[in-house]
Tab-separated table of C-alpha atoms in Angstrom:
chain	number	residue	atom	x	y	z
A	127	MET	CA	143.907	137.301	49.383
A	128	THR	CA	141.744	138.452	52.044
A	129	GLU	CA	139.973	140.305	50.029
A	130	HIS	CA	139.023	137.439	48.046
A	131	GLU	CA	138.478	134.943	50.874
A	132	THR	CA	136.132	136.970	52.877
A	133	PRO	CA	133.009	137.090	50.538
A	134	GLN	CA	133.800	133.494	49.981
A	135	GLU	CA	133.549	132.510	53.854
A	136	THR	CA	131.036	134.688	54.531
A	137	PRO	CA	128.229	132.393	52.400
A	138	GLN	CA	129.592	129.270	53.933
A	139	LEU	CA	129.110	130.639	57.465
A	140	CYS	CA	125.289	131.611	56.331
A	141	THR	CA	124.829	128.449	55.169
A	142	ARG	CA	126.038	126.610	58.092
A	143	GLU	CA	123.985	128.735	60.618
A	144	ALA	CA	120.872	128.156	57.958
A	145	ARG	CA	121.554	124.546	58.101
A	146	ALA	CA	122.292	124.598	62.110
A	147	CYS	CA	118.898	126.991	62.642
A	148	GLY	CA	117.000	124.383	60.077
A	149	VAL	CA	117.962	121.465	62.255
A	150	MET	CA	117.002	122.892	65.249
A	151	ALA	CA	113.569	123.986	63.865
A	152	SER	CA	112.889	120.645	62.726
A	153	GLY	CA	113.944	119.189	66.093
A	154	GLU	CA	111.234	121.583	67.870
A	155	GLU	CA	108.627	120.361	65.041
A	156	ASP	CA	109.526	116.670	65.393
A	157	GLY	CA	109.254	117.096	69.249
A	158	SER	CA	105.871	119.125	68.712
A	159	VAL	CA	104.265	116.745	66.830
A	160	GLU	CA	105.690	113.882	69.246
A	161	GLU	CA	104.289	115.591	72.018
A	162	LYS	CA	100.976	116.105	70.368
A	163	GLN	CA	100.702	112.493	69.287
A	164	THR	CA	101.383	111.602	73.112
A	165	ASN	CA	98.985	113.945	74.278
A	166	ASN	CA	96.333	112.640	71.854
A	167	LYS	CA	97.143	108.839	72.810
A	168	LYS	CA	96.483	109.942	76.648
A	169	ARG	CA	93.165	111.570	75.577
A	170	THR	CA	92.291	108.634	73.740
A	171	LYS	CA	93.064	106.092	76.775
A	172	GLY	CA	91.477	108.709	78.921
A	173	THR	CA	87.938	108.551	77.032
A	174	ILE	CA	88.335	104.850	76.296
A	175	ALA	CA	88.865	104.667	80.634
A	176	THR	CA	86.194	106.610	81.345
A	177	ALA	CA	83.332	105.175	78.782
A	178	TRP	CA	84.532	101.739	80.392
A	179	LEU	CA	84.031	102.691	83.775
A	180	THR	CA	81.220	104.776	83.055
A	181	VAL	CA	79.334	101.611	81.518
A	182	TYR	CA	80.955	99.397	84.313
A	183	ASN	CA	79.307	101.607	87.147
A	184	ILE	CA	75.709	101.957	85.244
A	185	ALA	CA	75.905	98.006	85.064
A	186	MET	CA	76.615	97.561	88.590
A	187	THR	CA	74.165	100.310	89.969
A	188	ALA	CA	71.525	98.453	87.950
A	189	GLY	CA	72.549	95.077	89.372
A	190	TRP	CA	72.394	95.982	92.466
A	191	LEU	CA	69.059	97.826	92.420
A	192	VAL	CA	67.628	94.647	90.680
A	193	LEU	CA	68.878	92.664	93.850
A	194	ALA	CA	67.170	95.440	96.223
A	195	VAL	CA	63.723	94.972	94.479
A	196	SER	CA	63.838	91.272	94.620
A	197	MET	CA	64.769	90.944	98.217
A	198	VAL	CA	61.636	93.460	98.950
A	199	ARG	CA	59.787	91.201	96.901
A	200	PHE	CA	60.782	88.563	98.283
A	201	TYR	CA	59.935	89.322	102.153
A	202	LEU	CA	56.381	90.973	100.749
A	203	GLN	CA	55.406	87.624	99.588
A	204	LYS	CA	57.120	85.468	102.130
A	205	GLY	CA	56.713	87.365	105.150
A	206	THR	CA	60.352	86.199	106.314
A	207	HIS	CA	63.657	86.768	105.902
A	208	LYS	CA	64.239	82.596	105.957
A	209	GLY	CA	65.348	81.558	102.166
A	210	LEU	CA	66.067	84.911	101.263
A	211	TYR	CA	69.679	84.621	100.804
A	212	LYS	CA	69.036	81.239	99.081
A	213	HIS	CA	66.682	83.238	96.664
A	214	ILE	CA	69.722	86.256	95.753
A	215	ALA	CA	72.624	83.758	96.297
A	216	ARG	CA	73.632	83.374	92.608
A	217	THR	CA	73.002	87.450	91.645
A	218	LEU	CA	75.129	87.910	94.975
A	219	LYS	CA	77.707	85.575	93.910
A	220	CYS	CA	78.098	86.856	90.161
A	221	PHE	CA	78.376	90.577	91.572
A	222	GLN	CA	81.095	89.969	94.150
A	223	THR	CA	83.227	87.654	91.392
A	224	PHE	CA	82.680	90.700	88.787
A	225	ALA	CA	83.801	93.143	91.686
A	226	LEU	CA	87.417	91.588	91.033
A	227	LEU	CA	87.397	93.681	87.758
A	228	GLU	CA	88.185	96.879	90.291
A	229	ILE	CA	91.449	95.743	91.559
A	230	GLY	CA	92.499	95.393	87.872
A	231	HIS	CA	91.484	98.974	87.523
A	232	CYS	CA	93.565	100.383	90.248
A	233	ALA	CA	96.380	98.017	88.993
A	234	ILE	CA	96.646	99.653	85.815
A	235	GLY	CA	95.990	103.373	86.848
A	236	ILE	CA	92.569	103.740	85.450
A	237	VAL	CA	91.348	104.582	89.130
A	238	ARG	CA	93.236	106.674	91.495
A	239	THR	CA	92.638	103.930	94.717
A	240	SER	CA	95.095	101.974	96.488
A	241	VAL	CA	95.488	98.619	94.921
A	242	ILE	CA	95.536	96.553	98.378
A	243	VAL	CA	92.822	99.173	100.395
A	244	THR	CA	90.699	97.961	97.365
A	245	GLY	CA	91.471	94.273	97.059
A	246	VAL	CA	91.099	93.669	100.911
A	247	GLN	CA	87.379	95.139	100.674
A	248	VAL	CA	86.850	92.815	97.347
A	249	CYS	CA	88.340	89.860	98.741
A	250	SER	CA	87.037	90.317	102.263
A	251	ARG	CA	83.478	90.220	100.632
A	252	ILE	CA	84.306	86.977	98.070
A	253	PHE	CA	85.584	85.275	101.129
A	254	MET	CA	82.218	86.033	103.030
A	255	VAL	CA	80.067	85.165	100.125
A	256	TRP	CA	81.771	82.036	98.859
A	257	PHE	CA	83.440	80.574	102.173
A	258	ILE	CA	81.133	81.717	104.773
A	259	THR	CA	77.688	82.183	103.743
A	260	ASN	CA	77.760	79.710	100.318
A	261	SER	CA	79.876	77.295	102.080
A	262	ILE	CA	77.733	76.803	105.167
A	263	ARG	CA	73.947	76.336	104.610
A	264	GLN	CA	73.090	76.220	108.219
A	265	ILE	CA	73.954	79.681	108.579
A	266	GLN	CA	71.991	81.256	105.950
A	267	ASN	CA	69.049	82.242	107.474
A	268	GLU	CA	70.489	83.907	110.123
A	269	GLU	CA	69.551	87.702	110.709
A	270	SER	CA	73.066	88.644	110.479
A	271	VAL	CA	73.388	87.424	106.694
A	272	ILE	CA	70.324	89.396	105.941
A	273	LEU	CA	72.194	92.411	107.753
A	274	PHE	CA	75.158	92.724	105.896
A	275	VAL	CA	73.579	91.627	102.652
A	276	VAL	CA	70.820	94.609	103.329
A	277	VAL	CA	74.355	96.784	104.511
A	278	TRP	CA	75.788	95.959	101.175
A	279	THR	CA	73.318	96.547	98.982
A	280	VAL	CA	72.325	100.319	100.235
A	281	THR	CA	76.099	100.968	100.207
A	282	GLU	CA	76.635	99.685	96.768
A	283	ILE	CA	73.635	101.356	95.073
A	284	THR	CA	75.033	104.558	96.486
A	285	ARG	CA	78.625	104.158	95.727
A	286	TYR	CA	78.236	102.796	91.668
A	287	SER	CA	75.551	105.377	91.346
A	288	PHE	CA	77.869	108.312	92.658
A	289	TYR	CA	80.883	107.246	90.628
A	290	THR	CA	78.431	107.067	87.300
A	291	PHE	CA	77.302	110.416	87.826
A	292	ASN	CA	80.407	111.676	88.991
A	293	LEU	CA	82.080	110.508	85.610
A	294	ILE	CA	79.394	112.066	83.286
A	295	HIS	CA	79.666	115.695	85.471
A	296	HIS	CA	75.938	115.228	86.727
A	297	LEU	CA	76.362	114.538	90.124
A	298	PRO	CA	73.267	115.724	92.192
A	299	TYR	CA	74.275	116.739	95.706
A	300	PHE	CA	71.818	114.185	97.407
A	301	ILE	CA	74.096	111.334	95.964
A	302	LYS	CA	77.231	112.752	96.857
A	303	TRP	CA	75.623	113.637	100.704
A	304	ALA	CA	74.706	109.871	100.979
A	305	ARG	CA	77.657	108.656	99.696
A	306	TYR	CA	79.554	110.590	102.141
A	307	ASN	CA	76.913	109.997	105.121
A	308	MET	CA	75.630	106.812	104.994
A	309	PHE	CA	78.768	105.059	105.849
A	310	ILE	CA	78.817	106.282	109.437
A	311	VAL	CA	75.889	104.248	110.066
A	312	MET	CA	76.295	101.283	107.482
A	313	TYR	CA	79.831	100.326	107.672
A	314	PRO	CA	79.567	99.543	111.706
A	315	LEU	CA	76.553	97.580	110.975
A	316	GLY	CA	77.964	95.753	107.906
A	317	VAL	CA	81.042	94.697	109.633
A	318	VAL	CA	78.501	93.444	113.167
A	319	GLY	CA	76.800	91.571	110.824
A	320	GLU	CA	79.833	89.818	109.199
A	321	LEU	CA	81.251	89.194	112.453
A	322	LEU	CA	78.154	87.400	113.691
A	323	THR	CA	77.754	85.567	110.398
A	324	ILE	CA	81.246	83.997	111.044
A	325	HIS	CA	80.846	83.705	114.860
A	326	ALA	CA	77.719	81.573	114.067
A	327	ALA	CA	79.550	79.703	111.464
A	328	LEU	CA	82.143	78.542	113.895
A	329	PRO	CA	80.230	75.319	115.715
A	330	TYR	CA	79.567	74.163	111.957
A	331	VAL	CA	83.225	74.124	111.172
A	332	ARG	CA	84.633	72.818	114.105
A	333	ARG	CA	82.618	70.026	113.527
A	334	SER	CA	82.366	69.230	110.403
A	335	ALA	CA	86.739	70.254	110.063
A	336	MET	CA	85.959	71.558	106.366
A	337	PHE	CA	88.772	73.168	104.818
A	338	SER	CA	91.132	71.872	107.414
A	339	LEU	CA	93.577	69.639	106.895
A	340	ARG	CA	95.086	67.411	109.242
A	341	LEU	CA	98.642	65.918	110.007
A	342	PRO	CA	99.859	63.233	108.594
A	343	ASN	CA	99.583	64.180	105.067
A	344	LYS	CA	101.436	63.906	102.171
A	345	TYR	CA	101.853	67.620	101.970
A	346	ASN	CA	103.159	67.498	105.788
A	347	VAL	CA	101.014	70.719	106.200
A	348	SER	CA	98.490	71.590	108.752
A	349	PHE	CA	95.856	73.812	108.578
A	350	ASP	CA	92.911	74.754	110.777
A	351	TYR	CA	90.011	76.616	108.904
A	352	TYR	CA	88.365	76.950	112.747
A	353	TYR	CA	91.124	78.971	113.980
A	354	PHE	CA	91.519	80.958	110.564
A	355	LEU	CA	88.242	82.170	110.967
A	356	ILE	CA	89.359	83.251	114.530
A	357	ILE	CA	92.010	85.114	112.763
A	358	VAL	CA	90.052	87.167	110.529
A	359	MET	CA	87.479	88.373	113.010
A	360	LEU	CA	90.283	89.449	115.034
A	361	SER	CA	91.866	91.145	111.945
A	362	TYR	CA	88.783	93.738	111.914
A	363	ILE	CA	90.293	95.349	115.240
A	364	PRO	CA	93.138	96.689	113.352
A	365	LEU	CA	91.630	97.100	109.571
A	366	PHE	CA	88.036	98.573	110.124
A	367	PRO	CA	89.167	101.678	112.269
A	368	GLN	CA	91.543	102.290	109.636
A	369	LEU	CA	88.979	101.862	106.803
A	370	PHE	CA	86.458	104.040	108.713
A	371	PHE	CA	88.727	107.017	109.284
A	372	HIS	CA	89.681	107.108	105.689
A	373	MET	CA	86.388	107.730	104.848
A	374	LEU	CA	86.036	110.302	107.665
A	375	ARG	CA	88.973	112.247	105.795
A	376	GLN	CA	87.358	111.831	102.125
A	377	ARG	CA	83.868	113.140	103.787
A	378	ARG	CA	85.867	116.337	105.555
A	379	ARG	CA	87.587	116.837	102.027
A	380	VAL	CA	84.440	116.568	99.855
A	381	LEU	CA	81.818	117.777	102.005
A	382	HIS	CA	83.799	120.522	103.931
A	383	GLY	CA	86.931	121.243	101.675
A	384	GLU	CA	89.421	120.609	103.917
A	385	VAL	CA	92.652	120.317	102.758
A	386	ILE	CA	93.911	116.426	104.436
A	387	VAL	CA	97.453	115.926	103.970
A	388	GLU	CA	97.998	111.926	103.534
A	389	LYS	CA	101.081	110.460	105.115
A	390	ASP	CA	103.433	108.746	102.727
A	391	GLU	CA	102.972	104.687	103.598
């Protein structure tokens, strides 16, 4: 019995081992195929994201350049800054509203930047344009308005051109240098222009009670836009140093190759 059983059992064992090997091989192949498909999807998404960001940054660079040329032409023709904001207001509002897309870029992960930091920067500019300068026409000819608009224009041309050339892997050194050096002057000047503009708006806001809600009312809620603007001005004290020193750390990392260890928030 033993001699006859051995030849019969051996093929069965071999068959089982072969099947097991086949299953393992099939599993490895399936895993390899799935991994390849996943990698292909990631590459496709990465290509689409890069293409979109390139188009977006080219459009924004061109738009801010057009705005800069329009400002220069206006000043050369009129010889004064008065009326300049009204001349560029529609274009400026369009750009600042369009910049909301950048919050979406961060939220969906195609840009590695904090949603909170980007949101604060974008929303603060929208606030300055829509709820300060555009809403209070009496301050539109203030020098401080022209100051922050010029600073924004120079900063955005530099920033968007930096992103564009970086995405196509042909970044000229002077653009990289401008991106990580000009902010040292531009950021403080921009903040000064914004704060002086808000300060100039305060008397008009107080007299007109614009955007304010007094008691009694059906909502039983009180809101004073005048004091809100004061709080906004005070918020620059903690926020500006954080953004400025963040850029200084980025400058050391990019221009000098320093390894910067960020603390977990």
